Short mmCIF file of C-alpha atoms and ligand atoms in Angstrom, two decimals:
data_model
loop_
_atom_site.label_atom_id
_atom_site.label_comp_id
_atom_site.label_asym_id
_atom_site.label_seq_id
_atom_site.Cartn_x
_atom_site.Cartn_y
_atom_site.Cartn_z
CA MET A 1 0.00 0.00 0.00
CA ARG A 2 1.26 3.44 -0.94
CA LEU A 3 -0.34 6.23 1.00
CA ILE A 4 0.12 10.00 1.26
CA LEU A 5 -0.90 11.93 4.36
CA LEU A 6 -1.80 15.54 3.61
CA GLY A 7 -2.75 18.25 6.06
CA PRO A 8 -1.40 21.39 7.70
CA PRO A 9 1.57 21.24 10.07
CA GLY A 10 0.37 20.11 13.49
CA ALA A 11 -2.58 18.10 12.16
CA GLY A 12 -1.04 14.91 13.53
CA LYS A 13 0.35 13.43 10.30
CA GLY A 14 3.59 12.27 11.93
CA THR A 15 1.90 10.51 14.84
CA GLN A 16 -0.69 8.87 12.62
CA ALA A 17 2.00 7.81 10.14
CA LYS A 18 3.88 6.06 12.96
CA MET A 19 0.69 4.25 14.02
CA LEU A 20 0.02 3.20 10.41
CA GLN A 21 3.60 2.03 10.07
CA GLU A 22 3.05 -0.35 13.01
CA LYS A 23 -0.29 -1.62 11.77
CA TYR A 24 0.68 -2.27 8.15
CA SER A 25 4.44 -2.92 8.56
CA ILE A 26 5.38 -0.44 5.88
CA PRO A 27 7.79 2.47 6.46
CA GLN A 28 6.88 6.04 7.24
CA ILE A 29 8.75 8.42 4.99
CA SER A 30 8.84 11.80 6.65
CA THR A 31 10.83 14.33 4.64
CA GLY A 32 10.77 16.62 7.72
CA ASP A 33 12.42 13.93 9.89
CA ILE A 34 14.99 13.10 7.21
CA LEU A 35 15.85 16.79 6.84
CA ARG A 36 16.09 17.36 10.63
CA GLN A 37 18.47 14.40 10.87
CA ALA A 38 20.55 15.85 8.03
CA VAL A 39 20.69 19.22 9.81
CA LYS A 40 21.73 17.51 13.05
CA ASN A 41 24.53 15.66 11.24
CA GLN A 42 25.42 18.80 9.25
CA THR A 43 25.50 16.87 5.96
CA LYS A 44 25.47 18.78 2.66
CA LEU A 45 21.67 18.38 2.47
CA GLY A 46 21.34 19.55 6.07
CA LYS A 47 23.45 22.65 5.52
CA GLU A 48 21.50 23.53 2.37
CA SER A 49 18.11 23.04 4.07
CA GLU A 50 18.61 24.54 7.51
CA SER A 51 17.84 28.20 6.86
CA TYR A 52 14.69 27.41 4.84
CA MET A 53 13.44 25.19 7.66
CA ASN A 54 14.15 27.70 10.39
CA GLN A 55 12.12 30.31 8.54
CA GLY A 56 9.22 27.91 7.92
CA LYS A 57 9.88 28.02 4.16
CA LEU A 58 9.89 25.00 1.88
CA VAL A 59 13.20 23.40 0.99
CA PRO A 60 13.69 23.57 -2.84
CA ASP A 61 11.94 20.82 -4.83
CA SER A 62 15.20 19.64 -6.41
CA LEU A 63 16.72 18.77 -2.99
CA ILE A 64 13.53 17.06 -1.84
CA MET A 65 13.24 14.97 -5.02
CA GLU A 66 16.84 13.84 -4.73
CA LEU A 67 16.18 12.70 -1.18
CA ILE A 68 12.90 10.93 -2.08
CA ASN A 69 14.37 9.23 -5.12
CA GLU A 70 17.09 7.74 -2.97
CA ARG A 71 14.72 6.78 -0.15
CA ILE A 72 12.08 4.96 -2.19
CA GLN A 73 14.69 2.77 -3.87
CA LYS A 74 15.46 1.14 -0.51
CA PRO A 75 14.22 -2.45 -0.08
CA ASP A 76 11.87 -1.63 2.81
CA CYS A 77 9.70 0.37 0.38
CA GLN A 78 8.99 -2.67 -1.81
CA LYS A 79 5.80 -3.53 0.09
CA GLY A 80 4.62 0.06 0.35
CA MET A 81 5.13 3.34 2.20
CA ILE A 82 3.41 6.09 4.12
CA MET A 83 4.46 9.52 2.92
CA ASP A 84 4.22 12.17 5.59
CA GLY A 85 4.96 15.78 4.70
CA PHE A 86 5.63 14.89 1.07
CA PRO A 87 4.64 15.97 -1.54
CA ARG A 88 4.23 19.60 -0.53
CA THR A 89 4.07 21.26 -3.95
CA ILE A 90 2.38 20.40 -7.25
CA GLU A 91 5.86 20.06 -8.76
CA GLN A 92 6.81 17.42 -6.16
CA ALA A 93 3.55 15.54 -6.81
CA LYS A 94 4.22 15.50 -10.56
CA GLU A 95 7.78 14.29 -10.03
CA LEU A 96 6.50 11.58 -7.68
CA ASP A 97 4.02 10.42 -10.36
CA LYS A 98 6.92 10.12 -12.80
CA LEU A 99 9.05 8.14 -10.33
CA LEU A 100 6.21 5.74 -9.52
CA ASN A 101 5.28 5.33 -13.20
CA LYS A 102 8.85 4.37 -13.96
CA LYS A 103 8.62 1.65 -11.33
CA GLU A 104 5.14 0.73 -12.62
CA ILE A 105 3.53 1.22 -9.24
CA LYS A 106 0.55 3.30 -8.19
CA LEU A 107 -0.56 5.40 -5.25
CA ASN A 108 -3.48 3.84 -3.40
CA HIS A 109 -4.71 6.59 -1.09
CA VAL A 110 -4.27 10.26 -0.31
CA LEU A 111 -5.68 11.12 3.10
CA GLU A 112 -6.15 14.73 4.09
CA ILE A 113 -6.34 15.49 7.82
CA VAL A 114 -8.34 18.71 8.12
CA LEU A 115 -7.76 21.13 11.00
CA PRO A 116 -8.57 24.87 11.34
CA GLU A 117 -5.74 27.40 11.70
CA ASP A 118 -6.40 28.45 15.32
CA GLU A 119 -6.17 24.81 16.42
CA VAL A 120 -2.92 24.39 14.45
CA VAL A 121 -1.35 27.36 16.23
CA LEU A 122 -2.44 26.04 19.63
CA ARG A 123 -1.04 22.58 18.92
CA LEU A 124 2.27 23.66 17.39
CA SER A 125 3.16 26.43 19.84
CA GLY A 126 2.84 24.00 22.78
CA ARG A 127 4.70 21.20 21.08
CA ARG A 128 8.00 20.00 22.54
CA THR A 129 10.30 17.52 20.80
CA CYS A 130 12.93 15.16 22.23
CA LYS A 131 16.44 16.14 21.11
CA ASN A 132 17.46 12.52 21.23
CA CYS A 133 14.65 10.34 19.82
CA GLY A 134 12.28 12.86 18.21
CA ASN A 135 9.27 11.88 20.35
CA MET A 136 6.74 14.67 20.69
CA PHE A 137 4.91 16.06 23.69
CA HIS A 138 2.58 18.99 24.32
CA ILE A 139 2.85 21.26 27.35
CA LYS A 140 -0.93 21.15 27.84
CA PHE A 141 -2.36 18.15 26.00
CA LYS A 142 0.44 15.59 26.46
CA PRO A 143 2.87 16.81 29.13
CA PRO A 144 5.91 14.63 29.87
CA LYS A 145 5.99 12.86 33.25
CA LYS A 146 9.15 14.77 34.21
CA ASP A 147 9.30 18.41 33.23
CA GLY A 148 11.49 18.97 30.15
CA LEU A 149 12.46 15.31 29.76
CA CYS A 150 11.34 12.63 27.31
CA ASP A 151 9.23 9.80 28.81
CA SER A 152 10.77 7.21 26.48
CA CYS A 153 14.49 7.92 26.58
CA GLY A 154 15.00 10.69 29.17
CA GLY A 155 16.36 13.03 26.45
CA GLU A 156 16.02 16.78 26.74
CA LEU A 157 12.85 18.32 25.28
CA TYR A 158 13.10 21.49 23.18
CA GLN A 159 10.89 23.72 21.11
CA ARG A 160 11.73 23.43 17.42
CA LYS A 161 12.62 26.83 15.93
CA ASP A 162 9.85 26.32 13.42
CA ASP A 163 7.31 25.72 16.22
CA GLN A 164 7.76 29.27 17.49
CA GLU A 165 4.77 31.49 16.87
CA GLU A 166 6.05 33.77 14.04
CA THR A 167 7.33 30.77 12.12
CA ILE A 168 4.05 28.90 12.58
CA ILE A 169 2.18 31.75 10.88
CA ASN A 170 4.65 31.53 8.00
CA ARG A 171 4.31 27.74 7.73
CA LEU A 172 0.53 28.09 7.58
CA LYS A 173 0.77 30.62 4.78
CA VAL A 174 3.16 28.35 2.90
CA TYR A 175 0.71 25.47 3.42
CA THR A 176 -2.24 27.47 2.06
CA ASP A 177 -0.32 28.83 -0.92
CA GLN A 178 1.77 25.84 -1.97
CA THR A 179 0.49 22.62 -0.42
CA ALA A 180 -3.31 23.01 -0.16
CA PRO A 181 -3.64 23.08 -4.00
CA LEU A 182 -2.59 19.42 -3.90
CA THR A 183 -6.07 18.51 -2.64
CA LYS A 184 -7.50 19.51 -6.04
CA TYR A 185 -4.69 17.70 -7.82
CA PHE A 186 -5.43 14.41 -6.04
CA LYS A 187 -9.20 14.90 -6.19
CA LYS A 188 -8.93 14.90 -9.95
CA GLN A 189 -7.18 11.53 -9.72
CA ASN A 190 -10.01 10.33 -7.46
CA LEU A 191 -7.53 9.52 -4.70
CA LEU A 192 -8.39 12.16 -2.11
CA ARG A 193 -10.28 11.31 1.09
CA SER A 194 -10.66 13.95 3.86
CA ILE A 195 -11.14 13.37 7.57
CA SER A 196 -11.32 15.72 10.56
CA GLY A 197 -8.18 16.01 12.72
CA PHE A 198 -10.25 16.68 15.86
CA GLY A 199 -10.55 13.93 18.44
CA SER A 200 -8.14 11.65 20.27
CA LEU A 201 -5.23 9.97 18.48
CA ASP A 202 -7.12 6.69 18.47
CA GLU A 203 -10.29 8.27 17.13
CA VAL A 204 -8.42 9.89 14.25
CA PHE A 205 -6.53 6.64 13.63
CA ASN A 206 -9.76 4.64 13.47
CA LYS A 207 -11.23 7.11 10.99
CA ILE A 208 -8.13 6.72 8.82
CA ILE A 209 -8.29 2.92 8.92
CA LYS A 210 -12.00 2.89 8.07
CA THR A 211 -11.44 5.25 5.17
CA ILE A 212 -8.53 3.21 3.81
CA GLU A 213 -10.38 -0.07 4.12
CA LYS A 214 -13.57 1.32 2.59
CA SER A 215 -11.78 2.58 -0.49
CA ALA A 216 -9.44 -0.43 -0.86
P1 AMP B 1 7.62 18.90 8.85
O1 AMP B 1 8.25 18.23 10.00
O2 AMP B 1 7.01 17.94 7.85
O3 AMP B 1 6.64 19.98 9.24
O4 AMP B 1 8.80 19.64 8.04
C1 AMP B 1 9.61 20.62 8.65
C2 AMP B 1 10.22 21.52 7.60
O5 AMP B 1 11.02 20.75 6.69
C3 AMP B 1 9.22 22.26 6.69
O6 AMP B 1 8.72 23.44 7.28
C4 AMP B 1 10.07 22.52 5.46
O7 AMP B 1 10.99 23.58 5.70
C5 AMP B 1 10.90 21.24 5.36
N1 AMP B 1 10.21 20.22 4.54
C6 AMP B 1 9.75 19.00 4.96
N2 AMP B 1 9.20 18.31 3.95
C7 AMP B 1 9.30 19.11 2.85
C8 AMP B 1 8.90 18.97 1.49
N3 AMP B 1 8.27 17.87 1.04
N4 AMP B 1 9.18 20.00 0.63
C9 AMP B 1 9.81 21.10 1.05
N5 AMP B 1 10.21 21.31 2.32
C10 AMP B 1 9.96 20.33 3.22
#
C-alpha cells in the first residue's frame, strides 16, 4: 500500500503515520524527519536546508526529489510506504508520479487530515520535541511525566525553531499557498479522502483505517 498523508503542520500526520507504520508494517517516509536528521549531522543536504526550515519556508523541490528518489529505492519500500509531509508542492507531486510510473507502481490513497488554523497554532506552539529520539509532547495536551524530559528515553525536550509562533504563521501561509492546492490535484485523480483532525489519536486513527479499508 502506498499512502500519502496531507494536512497542515500540526494536524497529527507524523503521529498517525507512525501508528500506520506499526499496523501495516510499511515504512513512514517523513521528509521533515529526514531533513532534521541531516541538519543535526550537518550533511550537505542539512546545511543547504537549515535556513529554509528555520524560517518555515519550503526546501527547494530539487533537494527534496533527490532525497525521495534515494529513499524509495530502498528495499523496505517494496511492500509500500506512508508519505508524511511529502509531496508539498504540485511540482513534487508530478515528479513523484513520474518516479512511480517508472517503477510501474501506483498510489493507493491520499488522506487529508483537516484542522482549522487556530487549532494548528495552539497545537504547534505548545509542542516539545525530544532532542534525542524525536518523540513529541505537548505542554498542555500531552505533558511529559518529568518536566522537560522525554518519557521514552530521558532526552532533553526542546521547542523546534519552526514551532515558534512567528514561524508557525509563516508555515501556515506556505501550506495554504503551496500545499493546499494538492487537494484539487489528487481529487482529480479520485484519490483524495478527507477526515477531521479533531478527536483523540485513536479516534483519528480509526477514521483513517475505516477510510482506507472502505476505499481499498
Ligand atoms: P515537517 O516536520 O514535515 O513539518 O517539516 C519541517 C520543515 O522541513 C518544513 O517546514 C520545510 O521547511 C521542510 N520540509 C519538509 N518536507 C518538505 C517537502 N516535502 N518540501 C519542502 N520542504 C519540506
